[in-house]
PDB file of C-alpha atoms in Angstrom:
ATOM      1  CA  ARG Z   1      20.806  -4.915  27.792  1.00  0.00           C
ATOM      2  CA  GLU Z   2      23.482  -4.441  30.421  1.00  0.00           C
ATOM      3  CA  ARG Z   3      24.521  -1.218  28.655  1.00  0.00           C
ATOM      4  CA  ASP Z   4      21.007   0.189  29.104  1.00  0.00           C
ATOM      5  CA  MET Z   5      21.247   0.211  32.900  1.00  0.00           C
ATOM      6  CA  ALA Z   6      22.966   2.589  35.313  1.00  0.00           C
ATOM      7  CA  THR Z   7      23.929   3.153  38.917  1.00  0.00           C
ATOM      8  CA  ASN Z   8      26.826   5.605  38.724  1.00  0.00           C
ATOM      9  CA  LEU Z   9      27.494   8.972  37.113  1.00  0.00           C
ATOM     10  CA  LYS Z  10      29.252   7.571  34.054  1.00  0.00           C
ATOM     11  CA  GLU Z  11      26.470   5.063  33.376  1.00  0.00           C
ATOM     12  CA  LEU Z  12      23.779   7.738  33.836  1.00  0.00           C
ATOM     13  CA  LYS Z  13      25.564   9.991  31.344  1.00  0.00           C
ATOM     14  CA  SER Z  14      25.534   7.105  28.871  1.00  0.00           C
ATOM     15  CA  LEU Z  15      21.790   6.538  29.346  1.00  0.00           C
ATOM     16  CA  LEU Z  16      21.066  10.247  28.948  1.00  0.00           C
ATOM     17  CA  LYS Z  17      23.059  10.263  25.729  1.00  0.00           C
ATOM     18  CA  LYS Z  18      20.945   7.352  24.441  1.00  0.00           C
ATOM     19  CA  LEU Z  19      17.862   9.419  25.283  1.00  0.00           C
ATOM     20  CA  ASP Z  20      19.356  12.349  23.310  1.00  0.00           C
ATOM     21  CA  ILE Z  21      19.553  14.457  26.467  1.00  0.00           C
ATOM     22  CA  ILE Z  22      22.624  16.616  26.839  1.00  0.00           C
ATOM     23  CA  CYS Z  23      23.986  16.949  30.358  1.00  0.00           C
ATOM     24  CA  GLN Z  24      26.865  18.576  32.181  1.00  0.00           C
ATOM     25  CA  GLU Z  25      28.655  17.438  35.300  1.00  0.00           C
ATOM     26  CA  ALA Z  26      28.346  19.707  38.319  1.00  0.00           C
ATOM     27  CA  GLU Z  27      30.036  19.682  41.675  1.00  0.00           C
ATOM     28  CA  GLY Z  28      29.079  16.886  44.055  1.00  0.00           C
ATOM     29  CA  GLU Z  29      28.455  13.967  41.672  1.00  0.00           C
ATOM     30  CA  VAL Z  30      25.521  15.698  39.979  1.00  0.00           C
ATOM     31  CA  LEU Z  31      24.457  15.839  36.342  1.00  0.00           C
ATOM     32  CA  VAL Z  32      22.600  18.953  35.164  1.00  0.00           C
ATOM     33  CA  LEU Z  33      20.281  18.825  32.155  1.00  0.00           C
ATOM     34  CA  ASP Z  34      17.895  21.199  30.403  1.00  0.00           C
ATOM     35  CA  VAL Z  35      14.558  19.842  29.205  1.00  0.00           C
ATOM     36  CA  ARG Z  36      12.054  21.718  27.018  1.00  0.00           C
ATOM     37  CA  THR Z  37       8.610  22.442  28.442  1.00  0.00           C
ATOM     38  CA  GLU Z  38       5.266  23.372  26.913  1.00  0.00           C
ATOM     39  CA  ARG Z  39       3.899  25.806  29.544  1.00  0.00           C
ATOM     40  CA  TYR Z  40       6.410  26.273  32.343  1.00  0.00           C
ATOM     41  CA  GLN Z  41       8.772  29.211  31.894  1.00  0.00           C
ATOM     42  CA  ASN Z  42      11.932  29.608  33.918  1.00  0.00           C
ATOM     43  CA  ARG Z  43      13.016  32.873  35.530  1.00  0.00           C
ATOM     44  CA  ASP Z  44      14.548  33.976  32.187  1.00  0.00           C
ATOM     45  CA  GLY Z  45      11.214  33.447  30.405  1.00  0.00           C
ATOM     46  CA  GLU Z  46      12.460  30.363  28.527  1.00  0.00           C
ATOM     47  CA  LYS Z  47      10.398  27.200  28.260  1.00  0.00           C
ATOM     48  CA  ILE Z  48      13.175  25.143  29.810  1.00  0.00           C
ATOM     49  CA  LEU Z  49      13.248  23.193  33.042  1.00  0.00           C
ATOM     50  CA  THR Z  50      16.753  22.658  34.411  1.00  0.00           C
ATOM     51  CA  LEU Z  51      17.025  19.371  36.267  1.00  0.00           C
ATOM     52  CA  ALA Z  52      19.756  17.877  38.400  1.00  0.00           C
ATOM     53  CA  LEU Z  53      20.347  14.164  38.713  1.00  0.00           C
ATOM     54  CA  ARG Z  54      22.279  12.590  41.571  1.00  0.00           C
ATOM     55  CA  PRO Z  55      22.930   8.875  41.116  1.00  0.00           C
ATOM     56  CA  LYS Z  56      23.287   8.076  44.822  1.00  0.00           C
ATOM     57  CA  ASN Z  57      19.860   6.808  45.949  1.00  0.00           C
ATOM     58  CA  PHE Z  58      18.529   8.124  42.624  1.00  0.00           C
ATOM     59  CA  HIS Z  59      17.497  11.730  43.176  1.00  0.00           C
ATOM     60  CA  LEU Z  60      16.144  13.845  40.307  1.00  0.00           C
ATOM     61  CA  PHE Z  61      15.252  17.414  41.238  1.00  0.00           C
ATOM     62  CA  THR Z  62      14.767  20.892  39.820  1.00  0.00           C
ATOM     63  CA  PHE Z  63      18.156  22.603  39.810  1.00  0.00           C
ATOM     64  CA  TYR Z  64      16.649  26.051  40.298  1.00  0.00           C
ATOM     65  CA  PRO Z  65      13.567  26.723  42.436  1.00  0.00           C
ATOM     66  CA  LEU Z  66      10.292  26.570  40.506  1.00  0.00           C
ATOM     67  CA  LEU Z  67       9.110  29.457  42.590  1.00  0.00           C
ATOM     68  CA  GLN Z  68      10.329  31.700  45.362  1.00  0.00           C
ATOM     69  CA  THR Z  69       7.705  33.599  47.296  1.00  0.00           C
ATOM     70  CA  ASP Z  70       7.196  35.147  50.695  1.00  0.00           C
ATOM     71  CA  ALA Z  71       3.398  35.158  50.430  1.00  0.00           C
ATOM     72  CA  HIS Z  72       0.567  32.642  50.734  1.00  0.00           C
ATOM     73  CA  HIS Z  73       2.620  29.691  51.973  1.00  0.00           C
ATOM     74  CA  ASP Z  74      -0.479  27.842  53.256  1.00  0.00           C
ATOM     75  CA  ALA Z  75      -2.203  27.946  49.854  1.00  0.00           C
ATOM     76  CA  LEU Z  76       1.006  26.948  48.100  1.00  0.00           C
ATOM     77  CA  ILE Z  77       1.566  23.955  50.388  1.00  0.00           C
ATOM     78  CA  HIS Z  78      -2.097  22.942  50.032  1.00  0.00           C
ATOM     79  CA  ALA Z  79      -1.831  23.075  46.231  1.00  0.00           C
ATOM     80  CA  CYS Z  80       1.345  20.986  46.303  1.00  0.00           C
ATOM     81  CA  LEU Z  81      -0.255  18.318  48.501  1.00  0.00           C
ATOM     82  CA  VAL Z  82      -3.228  18.015  46.142  1.00  0.00           C
ATOM     83  CA  ILE Z  83      -0.898  17.853  43.135  1.00  0.00           C
ATOM     84  CA  GLN Z  84       1.156  15.110  44.763  1.00  0.00           C
ATOM     85  CA  SER Z  85      -1.992  13.018  45.113  1.00  0.00           C
ATOM     86  CA  LYS Z  86      -2.558  13.409  41.362  1.00  0.00           C
ATOM     87  CA  ALA Z  87       1.078  12.966  40.254  1.00  0.00           C
ATOM     88  CA  LYS Z  88       2.201   9.966  42.285  1.00  0.00           C
ATOM     89  CA  MET Z  89       5.894   9.871  41.425  1.00  0.00           C
ATOM     90  CA  VAL Z  90       6.613  13.575  41.847  1.00  0.00           C
ATOM     91  CA  ARG Z  91       7.074  15.415  45.132  1.00  0.00           C
ATOM     92  CA  PHE Z  92       7.017  19.170  45.654  1.00  0.00           C
ATOM     93  CA  VAL Z  93       9.292  20.371  48.449  1.00  0.00           C
ATOM     94  CA  PHE Z  94       8.834  23.798  49.994  1.00  0.00           C
ATOM     95  CA  ASP Z  95      11.638  25.224  52.133  1.00  0.00           C
ATOM     96  CA  ALA Z  96      10.082  27.730  54.527  1.00  0.00           C
ATOM     97  CA  LYS Z  97      13.503  29.205  55.396  1.00  0.00           C
ATOM     98  CA  THR Z  98      14.335  30.187  51.809  1.00  0.00           C
ATOM     99  CA  SER Z  99      10.717  30.342  50.521  1.00  0.00           C
ATOM    100  CA  GLU Z 100      11.782  28.116  47.596  1.00  0.00           C
ATOM    101  CA  LEU Z 101       9.669  25.456  45.936  1.00  0.00           C
ATOM    102  CA  ARG Z 102      11.365  22.590  44.120  1.00  0.00           C
ATOM    103  CA  CYS Z 103      10.160  19.419  42.496  1.00  0.00           C
ATOM    104  CA  GLU Z 104      11.797  16.018  42.947  1.00  0.00           C
ATOM    105  CA  VAL Z 105      11.651  12.305  42.220  1.00  0.00           C
ATOM    106  CA  ARG Z 106      13.543  10.132  44.653  1.00  0.00           C
ATOM    107  CA  PHE Z 107      13.732   6.401  45.140  1.00  0.00           C
ATOM    108  CA  SER Z 108      16.163   3.803  46.342  1.00  0.00           C
ATOM    109  CA  LEU Z 109      17.517   1.361  43.788  1.00  0.00           C
ATOM    110  CA  LYS Z 110      18.608  -1.006  46.595  1.00  0.00           C
ATOM    111  CA  GLY Z 111      21.496  -2.404  44.588  1.00  0.00           C
ATOM    112  CA  ALA Z 112      19.517  -2.622  41.341  1.00  0.00           C
ATOM    113  CA  LYS Z 113      20.426  -0.689  38.234  1.00  0.00           C
ATOM    114  CA  LEU Z 114      18.274   2.020  36.700  1.00  0.00           C
ATOM    115  CA  THR Z 115      17.045   1.228  33.197  1.00  0.00           C
ATOM    116  CA  LYS Z 116      16.861   3.649  30.292  1.00  0.00           C
ATOM    117  CA  ASN Z 117      13.049   3.378  30.345  1.00  0.00           C
ATOM    118  CA  GLN Z 118      12.886   4.133  34.089  1.00  0.00           C
ATOM    119  CA  LEU Z 119      15.130   7.158  33.656  1.00  0.00           C
ATOM    120  CA  HIS Z 120      13.019   8.401  30.748  1.00  0.00           C
ATOM    121  CA  ARG Z 121       9.825   7.893  32.784  1.00  0.00           C
ATOM    122  CA  CYS Z 122      11.249   9.864  35.725  1.00  0.00           C
ATOM    123  CA  ILE Z 123      12.396  12.793  33.595  1.00  0.00           C
ATOM    124  CA  SER Z 124       9.286  12.943  31.419  1.00  0.00           C
ATOM    125  CA  GLY Z 125       7.016  12.462  34.464  1.00  0.00           C
ATOM    126  CA  MET Z 126       8.612  15.389  36.248  1.00  0.00           C
ATOM    127  CA  VAL Z 127       8.492  17.662  33.202  1.00  0.00           C
ATOM    128  CA  GLU Z 128       4.861  16.743  32.486  1.00  0.00           C
ATOM    129  CA  SER Z 129       3.864  17.351  36.125  1.00  0.00           C
ATOM    130  CA  VAL Z 130       5.585  20.729  36.299  1.00  0.00           C
ATOM    131  CA  ASP Z 131       4.125  21.733  32.941  1.00  0.00           C
ATOM    132  CA  ARG Z 132       0.646  20.586  33.891  1.00  0.00           C
ATOM    133  CA  PHE Z 133       0.471  21.979  37.423  1.00  0.00           C
ATOM    134  CA  TYR Z 134       2.698  25.062  37.389  1.00  0.00           C
ATOM    135  CA  PRO Z 135      -0.271  27.409  36.702  1.00  0.00           C
ATOM    136  CA  VAL Z 136      -1.999  26.007  39.816  1.00  0.00           C
ATOM    137  CA  ILE Z 137       1.135  26.531  41.917  1.00  0.00           C
ATOM    138  CA  GLN Z 138       1.649  30.031  40.566  1.00  0.00           C
ATOM    139  CA  ARG Z 139      -1.946  31.050  41.274  1.00  0.00           C
ATOM    140  CA  ALA Z 140      -1.788  29.641  44.816  1.00  0.00           C
ATOM    141  CA  ALA Z 141       1.373  31.639  45.505  1.00  0.00           C
ATOM    142  CA  GLN Z 142       0.153  34.867  43.896  1.00  0.00           C
ATOM    143  CA  GLU Z 143      -3.566  34.925  44.680  1.00  0.00           C
ATOM    144  CA  GLU Z 144      -3.934  32.458  47.579  1.00  0.00           C
ATOM    145  CA  VAL Z 145      -6.348  30.455  45.413  1.00  0.00           C
ATOM    146  CA  VAL Z 146      -6.056  26.693  44.936  1.00  0.00           C
ATOM    147  CA  ALA Z 147      -7.948  25.918  41.723  1.00  0.00           C
ATOM    148  CA  PHE Z 148      -7.508  23.232  39.103  1.00  0.00           C
ATOM    149  CA  GLU Z 149      -9.733  24.615  36.326  1.00  0.00           C
ATOM    150  CA  GLY Z 150      -8.086  24.255  32.942  1.00  0.00           C
ATOM    151  CA  VAL Z 151      -5.728  21.559  34.191  1.00  0.00           C
ATOM    152  CA  GLU Z 152      -6.422  18.400  32.296  1.00  0.00           C
TER     153      GLU Z 152
END
């Protein structure tokens, strides 16, 4: 059991390997991983969500912005707030300076170790939330409409 828990970069890499998730180390004690999606398409048109994982204070976030837009910020922020009420673990963060929207999961382990199941839940929860709600976010940013039709 002890081997299925992590707090540092090396231990997180081991857990990701057990989950059959390939990762790469990036600058600043960060692991970068690509996860397949069903609906979300990245800026290259691939159904892949690139995530970054920082072990300090457990922070999982989208490596690239989900969206970058200069229009309809109010509708976009409104959509994200509604989504956050539906997807409890996931937060959407909009940076008004760069007009970038990212998704994140963050929590303090307070000296505890992260389990393989917790890590899997965080990654799958983020991917499922982005997949499920990206059409809502996109429509809010493009058309200034916040609508959840077709989102199960």
